[in-house]
Amino acid sequence: MDANITKTDFGFRANFTAMASPCEVLINSNDLSLAKHISQIALVEALRIEHKFSRYRKDNIIFKINNANGSPVDLDTETAQLINYADNWFKLSEGLFDITAGILNMAWDFKEHTFNQHKIERLLPFVGWQKNTWKAPTLTIKKHMQIDLGGIAKEYAVDSTLIKITNDFDTPVLINFGGDLVANKSPDKSTGWKVAIENSNLRKVISLSQGALCTSGNHNRYVIHKGKKLSHIINPKTGWPEPNSPTYVTVHAKTCSEAGFLSTTAMLLNSQAEDFLKKQNIGYEIEY
């Protein structure tokens, strides 16, 4: 599998699909051979992380954890690092960022905009990171519970891909995996990469010179309940999206992993979202 590479006014654009998302790498160079090399690094890394951390496969560490029937599982260094992130973010968010909450998606269909309250009630007892035992590098998930790294792995893939590219090349690049993106530096003679926020009714454009941007919102995946448009981001404590969450939150942070955690958590804080973001020493855009 190769990326599709096209010429642009800033250099080259490489496109491929991974992690059920459209992925692209913008490369500020007129060297086609260099663009092909960089795009291959991105493609290989994205597919590697998808294979390793997808909950839909039966041949990876996530399947092993979720099918251990309550037995402890020893993790490799990379997986343990992600679990550490999840553990820290669970604590920092006071339980709002929870990698055991993925099973709640079985009760929600955000493409068809429907939900099943009976399933929500049935699944909630199997949600709660605090119910499990994490003592690195050993993880013990209670029987009938699962973890889902979908809220971490894509952002981690963006960060990891940038590291691999910048270890070998000094070329300005922007990596965008399904709307989660990071840049190492501005294109030549430019104030930054121009990034449009799709969730904004005003179609805001942000100039990104360096660092990551992640957006969470209710633009594409949502349900309508009692006349309100509810986001696909579910509160693990209630099994429901928050009724008064922002329309979207975009966070500019050093890494995509950090930006993703902050934007997701803010979506669950309703009217307190902006106060939360102000305390984080990051850039952000928010709309209600």
Short mmCIF file of N, CA, C and O in Angstrom, two decimals, residues 116-227:
data_model
loop_
_atom_site.label_atom_id
_atom_site.label_comp_id
_atom_site.label_asym_id
_atom_site.label_seq_id
_atom_site.Cartn_x
_atom_site.Cartn_y
_atom_site.Cartn_z
N ASN A 116 -30.02 3.56 22.70
CA ASN A 116 -30.82 2.55 23.37
C ASN A 116 -30.59 2.69 24.87
O ASN A 116 -29.54 2.29 25.38
N GLN A 117 -31.57 3.25 25.58
CA GLN A 117 -31.42 3.50 27.01
C GLN A 117 -31.24 2.21 27.80
O GLN A 117 -30.48 2.17 28.78
N HIS A 118 -31.90 1.15 27.39
CA HIS A 118 -31.76 -0.13 28.10
C HIS A 118 -30.31 -0.62 28.04
O HIS A 118 -29.75 -1.09 29.04
N LYS A 119 -29.68 -0.48 26.87
CA LYS A 119 -28.28 -0.89 26.75
C LYS A 119 -27.38 -0.01 27.60
O LYS A 119 -26.41 -0.50 28.20
N ILE A 120 -27.66 1.28 27.66
CA ILE A 120 -26.85 2.18 28.49
C ILE A 120 -26.86 1.69 29.93
O ILE A 120 -25.81 1.57 30.58
N GLU A 121 -28.03 1.40 30.46
CA GLU A 121 -28.16 0.96 31.84
C GLU A 121 -27.47 -0.39 32.06
O GLU A 121 -26.90 -0.64 33.12
N ARG A 122 -27.53 -1.24 31.05
CA ARG A 122 -26.90 -2.57 31.18
C ARG A 122 -25.38 -2.48 31.14
O ARG A 122 -24.68 -3.27 31.80
N LEU A 123 -24.84 -1.52 30.40
CA LEU A 123 -23.40 -1.42 30.22
C LEU A 123 -22.69 -0.60 31.30
O LEU A 123 -21.51 -0.83 31.57
N LEU A 124 -23.38 0.34 31.91
CA LEU A 124 -22.73 1.24 32.88
C LEU A 124 -21.99 0.52 34.01
O LEU A 124 -20.93 0.98 34.43
N PRO A 125 -22.49 -0.61 34.53
CA PRO A 125 -21.73 -1.30 35.59
C PRO A 125 -20.36 -1.79 35.15
O PRO A 125 -19.51 -2.09 36.00
N PHE A 126 -20.12 -1.86 33.85
CA PHE A 126 -18.84 -2.34 33.34
C PHE A 126 -17.94 -1.20 32.89
O PHE A 126 -17.00 -1.39 32.11
N VAL A 127 -18.24 0.00 33.37
CA VAL A 127 -17.43 1.19 33.07
C VAL A 127 -16.84 1.71 34.37
O VAL A 127 -17.50 1.75 35.40
N GLY A 128 -15.57 2.11 34.31
CA GLY A 128 -14.91 2.68 35.50
C GLY A 128 -13.48 2.20 35.62
O GLY A 128 -13.24 1.08 36.08
N TRP A 129 -12.54 3.02 35.16
CA TRP A 129 -11.13 2.65 35.19
C TRP A 129 -10.68 2.30 36.60
O TRP A 129 -9.83 1.42 36.81
N GLN A 130 -11.24 2.96 37.61
CA GLN A 130 -10.82 2.76 39.00
C GLN A 130 -11.13 1.35 39.51
O GLN A 130 -10.60 0.93 40.54
N LYS A 131 -11.95 0.62 38.81
CA LYS A 131 -12.31 -0.74 39.22
C LYS A 131 -11.21 -1.75 38.90
O LYS A 131 -11.27 -2.89 39.36
N ASN A 132 -10.25 -1.34 38.11
CA ASN A 132 -9.20 -2.25 37.63
C ASN A 132 -7.88 -1.99 38.35
O ASN A 132 -7.75 -1.05 39.13
N THR A 133 -6.90 -2.83 38.08
CA THR A 133 -5.61 -2.72 38.77
C THR A 133 -4.50 -2.47 37.76
O THR A 133 -4.28 -3.28 36.85
N TRP A 134 -3.82 -1.34 37.93
CA TRP A 134 -2.69 -0.99 37.06
C TRP A 134 -1.46 -0.77 37.93
O TRP A 134 -1.39 0.17 38.73
N LYS A 135 -0.52 -1.67 37.79
CA LYS A 135 0.77 -1.54 38.45
C LYS A 135 1.81 -1.90 37.41
O LYS A 135 2.12 -3.07 37.18
N ALA A 136 2.31 -0.85 36.75
CA ALA A 136 3.18 -1.04 35.58
C ALA A 136 4.29 -2.05 35.86
O ALA A 136 4.91 -2.03 36.93
N PRO A 137 4.50 -2.97 34.90
CA PRO A 137 3.85 -3.07 33.58
C PRO A 137 2.67 -4.04 33.52
O PRO A 137 2.33 -4.51 32.44
N THR A 138 2.03 -4.29 34.68
CA THR A 138 0.98 -5.32 34.71
C THR A 138 -0.40 -4.68 34.85
O THR A 138 -0.62 -3.86 35.75
N LEU A 139 -1.29 -5.07 33.96
CA LEU A 139 -2.65 -4.55 33.96
C LEU A 139 -3.63 -5.70 34.17
O LEU A 139 -3.56 -6.72 33.49
N THR A 140 -4.55 -5.49 35.10
CA THR A 140 -5.59 -6.48 35.35
C THR A 140 -6.95 -5.82 35.16
O THR A 140 -7.33 -4.93 35.94
N ILE A 141 -7.66 -6.22 34.12
CA ILE A 141 -8.99 -5.71 33.83
C ILE A 141 -10.02 -6.71 34.34
O ILE A 141 -9.93 -7.91 34.08
N LYS A 142 -11.01 -6.21 35.06
CA LYS A 142 -12.02 -7.10 35.62
C LYS A 142 -12.78 -7.84 34.52
O LYS A 142 -12.96 -7.34 33.41
N LYS A 143 -13.23 -9.03 34.86
CA LYS A 143 -13.98 -9.84 33.92
C LYS A 143 -15.20 -9.08 33.42
O LYS A 143 -15.87 -8.38 34.19
N HIS A 144 -15.44 -9.17 32.12
CA HIS A 144 -16.54 -8.51 31.41
C HIS A 144 -16.29 -7.03 31.14
O HIS A 144 -17.13 -6.38 30.50
N MET A 145 -15.17 -6.48 31.60
CA MET A 145 -14.82 -5.11 31.27
C MET A 145 -13.82 -5.10 30.11
O MET A 145 -13.19 -6.12 29.81
N GLN A 146 -13.69 -3.94 29.46
CA GLN A 146 -12.80 -3.79 28.32
C GLN A 146 -12.12 -2.43 28.37
O GLN A 146 -12.60 -1.51 29.03
N ILE A 147 -11.01 -2.33 27.65
CA ILE A 147 -10.42 -1.01 27.43
C ILE A 147 -10.49 -0.70 25.94
O ILE A 147 -10.54 -1.60 25.10
N ASP A 148 -10.55 0.57 25.63
CA ASP A 148 -10.60 1.05 24.26
C ASP A 148 -9.67 2.25 24.17
O ASP A 148 -9.92 3.28 24.79
N LEU A 149 -8.59 2.10 23.40
CA LEU A 149 -7.61 3.19 23.27
C LEU A 149 -7.90 4.08 22.07
O LEU A 149 -7.05 4.85 21.64
N GLY A 150 -9.13 3.99 21.54
CA GLY A 150 -9.50 4.81 20.40
C GLY A 150 -9.39 6.30 20.67
O GLY A 150 -9.14 7.08 19.74
N GLY A 151 -9.58 6.72 21.90
CA GLY A 151 -9.47 8.14 22.26
C GLY A 151 -8.04 8.58 22.51
O GLY A 151 -7.80 9.76 22.84
N ILE A 152 -7.09 7.68 22.35
CA ILE A 152 -5.68 7.99 22.58
C ILE A 152 -4.81 7.65 21.38
O ILE A 152 -3.92 8.41 21.00
N ALA A 153 -5.07 6.51 20.76
CA ALA A 153 -4.14 5.95 19.77
C ALA A 153 -3.94 6.84 18.56
O ALA A 153 -2.81 6.97 18.06
N LYS A 154 -5.00 7.47 18.04
CA LYS A 154 -4.85 8.29 16.84
C LYS A 154 -3.98 9.51 17.13
O LYS A 154 -3.10 9.86 16.33
N GLU A 155 -4.22 10.15 18.26
CA GLU A 155 -3.40 11.30 18.64
C GLU A 155 -1.94 10.88 18.88
O GLU A 155 -1.01 11.59 18.49
N TYR A 156 -1.79 9.73 19.52
CA TYR A 156 -0.45 9.19 19.74
C TYR A 156 0.24 8.90 18.41
O TYR A 156 1.44 9.16 18.24
N ALA A 157 -0.51 8.38 17.44
CA ALA A 157 0.05 8.09 16.12
C ALA A 157 0.54 9.36 15.43
O ALA A 157 1.59 9.36 14.78
N VAL A 158 -0.20 10.44 15.58
CA VAL A 158 0.22 11.73 15.00
C VAL A 158 1.55 12.17 15.61
O VAL A 158 2.49 12.53 14.89
N ASP A 159 1.63 12.13 16.93
CA ASP A 159 2.86 12.55 17.61
C ASP A 159 4.04 11.64 17.24
O ASP A 159 5.15 12.12 16.97
N SER A 160 3.80 10.35 17.25
CA SER A 160 4.85 9.39 16.95
C SER A 160 5.36 9.54 15.52
O SER A 160 6.56 9.45 15.24
N THR A 161 4.44 9.79 14.59
CA THR A 161 4.82 9.98 13.18
C THR A 161 5.70 11.21 13.01
O THR A 161 6.70 11.18 12.29
N LEU A 162 5.33 12.30 13.68
CA LEU A 162 6.15 13.52 13.57
C LEU A 162 7.55 13.27 14.10
O LEU A 162 8.54 13.71 13.51
N ILE A 163 7.66 12.57 15.22
CA ILE A 163 8.98 12.27 15.79
C ILE A 163 9.82 11.48 14.81
O ILE A 163 11.00 11.79 14.59
N LYS A 164 9.22 10.47 14.19
CA LYS A 164 9.98 9.64 13.25
C LYS A 164 10.43 10.44 12.03
O LYS A 164 11.54 10.26 11.53
N ILE A 165 9.58 11.34 11.55
CA ILE A 165 9.95 12.15 10.38
C ILE A 165 11.04 13.15 10.73
O ILE A 165 12.04 13.29 10.02
N THR A 166 10.87 13.86 11.84
CA THR A 166 11.84 14.90 12.20
C THR A 166 13.16 14.33 12.70
O THR A 166 14.15 15.05 12.75
N ASN A 167 13.18 13.08 13.06
CA ASN A 167 14.45 12.44 13.41
C ASN A 167 15.36 12.33 12.20
O ASN A 167 16.59 12.30 12.33
N ASP A 168 14.76 12.27 11.00
CA ASP A 168 15.53 12.07 9.77
C ASP A 168 15.57 13.28 8.86
O ASP A 168 16.48 13.42 8.05
N PHE A 169 14.56 14.16 8.98
CA PHE A 169 14.45 15.28 8.04
C PHE A 169 14.14 16.59 8.77
O PHE A 169 13.46 16.59 9.80
N ASP A 170 14.61 17.69 8.17
CA ASP A 170 14.34 19.01 8.71
C ASP A 170 13.24 19.72 7.93
O ASP A 170 12.98 20.90 8.13
N THR A 171 12.59 19.01 7.04
CA THR A 171 11.57 19.57 6.16
C THR A 171 10.32 19.97 6.95
O THR A 171 9.84 19.19 7.78
N PRO A 172 9.74 21.15 6.69
CA PRO A 172 8.46 21.49 7.34
C PRO A 172 7.35 20.54 6.90
O PRO A 172 7.15 20.33 5.70
N VAL A 173 6.65 19.96 7.85
CA VAL A 173 5.54 19.06 7.55
C VAL A 173 4.38 19.34 8.49
O VAL A 173 4.56 19.83 9.61
N LEU A 174 3.19 19.03 8.01
CA LEU A 174 2.00 19.02 8.84
C LEU A 174 1.36 17.65 8.68
O LEU A 174 1.13 17.20 7.56
N ILE A 175 1.07 16.99 9.79
CA ILE A 175 0.47 15.65 9.79
C ILE A 175 -0.95 15.78 10.29
O ILE A 175 -1.21 16.36 11.35
N ASN A 176 -1.89 15.24 9.53
CA ASN A 176 -3.31 15.34 9.86
C ASN A 176 -3.95 13.96 9.73
O ASN A 176 -4.13 13.45 8.63
N PHE A 177 -4.24 13.35 10.86
CA PHE A 177 -4.92 12.06 10.88
C PHE A 177 -6.34 12.27 11.38
O PHE A 177 -6.57 12.44 12.58
N GLY A 178 -7.29 12.32 10.48
CA GLY A 178 -8.69 12.45 10.87
C GLY A 178 -9.01 13.70 11.65
O GLY A 178 -9.89 13.69 12.52
N GLY A 179 -8.32 14.81 11.34
CA GLY A 179 -8.59 16.07 12.03
C GLY A 179 -7.74 16.33 13.24
O GLY A 179 -7.79 17.42 13.83
N ASP A 180 -6.94 15.37 13.65
CA ASP A 180 -5.95 15.56 14.72
C ASP A 180 -4.61 15.82 14.05
O ASP A 180 -4.14 14.98 13.28
N LEU A 181 -4.01 16.97 14.33
CA LEU A 181 -2.85 17.33 13.53
C LEU A 181 -1.75 17.99 14.34
O LEU A 181 -1.97 18.51 15.43
N VAL A 182 -0.55 17.94 13.73
CA VAL A 182 0.62 18.52 14.36
C VAL A 182 1.58 18.99 13.27
O VAL A 182 1.63 18.41 12.18
N ALA A 183 2.31 20.07 13.56
CA ALA A 183 3.29 20.60 12.62
C ALA A 183 4.62 20.80 13.35
O ALA A 183 4.65 21.13 14.54
N ASN A 184 5.71 20.60 12.61
CA ASN A 184 7.02 20.82 13.23
C ASN A 184 7.47 22.27 13.09
O ASN A 184 8.13 22.83 13.97
N LYS A 185 7.11 22.93 11.97
CA LYS A 185 7.42 24.34 11.77
C LYS A 185 6.67 24.85 10.55
O LYS A 185 6.09 24.08 9.79
N SER A 186 6.69 26.17 10.38
CA SER A 186 5.96 26.79 9.27
C SER A 186 6.58 26.46 7.93
O SER A 186 7.80 26.25 7.84
N PRO A 187 5.76 26.44 6.87
CA PRO A 187 6.32 26.34 5.52
C PRO A 187 7.22 27.54 5.24
O PRO A 187 7.11 28.58 5.88
N ASP A 188 8.13 27.39 4.28
CA ASP A 188 9.03 28.49 3.92
C ASP A 188 8.25 29.75 3.58
O ASP A 188 7.23 29.70 2.88
N LYS A 189 8.75 30.90 4.08
CA LYS A 189 8.17 32.21 3.77
C LYS A 189 6.69 32.27 4.12
O LYS A 189 5.89 32.88 3.42
N SER A 190 6.31 31.64 5.20
CA SER A 190 4.91 31.60 5.59
C SER A 190 4.78 31.85 7.08
O SER A 190 5.70 31.57 7.85
N THR A 191 3.64 32.36 7.48
CA THR A 191 3.38 32.58 8.91
C THR A 191 2.81 31.33 9.57
O THR A 191 2.62 31.31 10.78
N GLY A 192 2.55 30.30 8.78
CA GLY A 192 2.04 29.06 9.35
C GLY A 192 1.16 28.31 8.38
O GLY A 192 0.75 28.82 7.34
N TRP A 193 0.86 27.07 8.73
CA TRP A 193 -0.10 26.26 7.97
C TRP A 193 -1.51 26.76 8.28
O TRP A 193 -1.84 27.01 9.43
N LYS A 194 -2.34 26.90 7.28
CA LYS A 194 -3.71 27.39 7.47
C LYS A 194 -4.64 26.20 7.71
O LYS A 194 -4.77 25.31 6.88
N VAL A 195 -5.29 26.22 8.87
CA VAL A 195 -6.15 25.11 9.28
C VAL A 195 -7.55 25.65 9.54
O VAL A 195 -7.74 26.55 10.35
N ALA A 196 -8.55 25.09 8.85
CA ALA A 196 -9.94 25.48 9.05
C ALA A 196 -10.58 24.61 10.12
O ALA A 196 -10.36 23.39 10.15
N ILE A 197 -11.37 25.20 10.98
CA ILE A 197 -12.11 24.46 12.01
C ILE A 197 -13.47 24.12 11.43
O ILE A 197 -14.34 24.98 11.27
N GLU A 198 -13.69 22.86 11.11
CA GLU A 198 -14.93 22.45 10.44
C GLU A 198 -16.15 22.63 11.32
O GLU A 198 -17.25 22.86 10.81
N ASN A 199 -16.00 22.53 12.62
CA ASN A 199 -17.15 22.60 13.51
C ASN A 199 -17.67 24.01 13.71
O ASN A 199 -18.73 24.22 14.24
N SER A 200 -16.91 24.99 13.30
CA SER A 200 -17.31 26.37 13.56
C SER A 200 -18.33 26.87 12.55
O SER A 200 -18.17 26.71 11.35
N ASN A 201 -19.39 27.50 13.02
CA ASN A 201 -20.37 28.10 12.12
C ASN A 201 -19.76 29.27 11.36
O ASN A 201 -20.26 29.67 10.31
N LEU A 202 -18.67 29.79 11.89
CA LEU A 202 -18.00 30.92 11.26
C LEU A 202 -16.86 30.50 10.35
O LEU A 202 -16.23 31.33 9.73
N ARG A 203 -16.60 29.19 10.27
CA ARG A 203 -15.51 28.67 9.44
C ARG A 203 -14.19 29.38 9.77
O ARG A 203 -13.52 29.92 8.92
N LYS A 204 -13.81 29.35 11.02
CA LYS A 204 -12.58 30.00 11.44
C LYS A 204 -11.36 29.30 10.87
O LYS A 204 -11.34 28.08 10.73
N VAL A 205 -10.35 30.08 10.55
CA VAL A 205 -9.09 29.54 10.06
C VAL A 205 -7.99 29.92 11.04
O VAL A 205 -7.84 31.08 11.41
N ILE A 206 -7.25 28.91 11.48
CA ILE A 206 -6.15 29.10 12.43
C ILE A 206 -4.83 28.93 11.70
O ILE A 206 -4.68 28.04 10.87
N SER A 207 -3.87 29.79 12.01
CA SER A 207 -2.53 29.65 11.46
C SER A 207 -1.67 28.88 12.46
O SER A 207 -1.45 29.33 13.58
N LEU A 208 -1.22 27.71 12.05
CA LEU A 208 -0.44 26.83 12.93
C LEU A 208 1.01 26.79 12.49
O LEU A 208 1.32 26.29 11.40
N SER A 209 1.90 27.31 13.32
CA SER A 209 3.33 27.29 13.00
C SER A 209 4.01 26.06 13.56
O SER A 209 4.86 25.44 12.90
N GLN A 210 3.63 25.70 14.77
CA GLN A 210 4.27 24.56 15.44
C GLN A 210 3.35 24.04 16.52
O GLN A 210 2.59 24.80 17.14
N GLY A 211 3.41 22.74 16.76
CA GLY A 211 2.57 22.15 17.79
C GLY A 211 1.36 21.47 17.20
O GLY A 211 1.25 21.28 15.99
N ALA A 212 0.41 21.13 18.08
CA ALA A 212 -0.72 20.29 17.69
C ALA A 212 -2.05 21.01 17.84
O ALA A 212 -2.20 21.90 18.69
N LEU A 213 -3.01 20.60 17.03
CA LEU A 213 -4.40 21.05 17.15
C LEU A 213 -5.31 19.83 17.17
O LEU A 213 -5.18 18.94 16.34
N CYS A 214 -6.24 19.81 18.12
CA CYS A 214 -7.28 18.78 18.13
C CYS A 214 -8.62 19.46 18.36
O CYS A 214 -8.73 20.38 19.18
N THR A 215 -9.62 19.00 17.65
CA THR A 215 -10.97 19.55 17.78
C THR A 215 -11.95 18.46 18.17
O THR A 215 -11.94 17.37 17.61
N SER A 216 -12.77 18.76 19.17
CA SER A 216 -13.87 17.88 19.56
C SER A 216 -15.17 18.67 19.40
O SER A 216 -15.21 19.86 19.69
N GLY A 217 -16.21 18.00 18.91
CA GLY A 217 -17.47 18.72 18.73
C GLY A 217 -18.59 17.82 18.28
O GLY A 217 -18.48 16.59 18.28
N ASN A 218 -19.69 18.44 17.87
CA ASN A 218 -20.90 17.69 17.49
C ASN A 218 -21.25 17.90 16.02
O ASN A 218 -22.41 17.77 15.62
N HIS A 219 -20.23 18.20 15.20
CA HIS A 219 -20.47 18.54 13.80
C HIS A 219 -20.91 17.33 12.98
O HIS A 219 -21.89 17.39 12.23
N ASN A 220 -20.19 16.23 13.08
CA ASN A 220 -20.44 15.07 12.22
C ASN A 220 -21.18 13.93 12.92
O ASN A 220 -22.01 13.27 12.32
N ARG A 221 -20.86 13.70 14.18
CA ARG A 221 -21.45 12.57 14.90
C ARG A 221 -22.25 13.10 16.08
O ARG A 221 -21.69 13.74 16.98
N TYR A 222 -23.55 12.81 16.09
CA TYR A 222 -24.41 13.40 17.11
C TYR A 222 -25.74 12.65 17.15
O TYR A 222 -26.05 11.82 16.29
N VAL A 223 -26.55 12.96 18.18
CA VAL A 223 -27.95 12.56 18.22
C VAL A 223 -28.78 13.80 18.57
O VAL A 223 -28.27 14.75 19.18
N ILE A 224 -30.03 13.77 18.18
CA ILE A 224 -30.96 14.82 18.58
C ILE A 224 -31.87 14.24 19.65
O ILE A 224 -32.54 13.23 19.44
N HIS A 225 -31.87 14.87 20.83
CA HIS A 225 -32.70 14.39 21.94
C HIS A 225 -33.42 15.58 22.57
O HIS A 225 -32.78 16.54 23.00
N LYS A 226 -34.73 15.53 22.57
CA LYS A 226 -35.55 16.60 23.11
C LYS A 226 -35.18 17.95 22.50
O LYS A 226 -35.08 18.96 23.19
N GLY A 227 -34.95 17.91 21.20
CA GLY A 227 -34.67 19.15 20.47
C GLY A 227 -33.25 19.64 20.55
O GLY A 227 -32.92 20.68 19.98
#
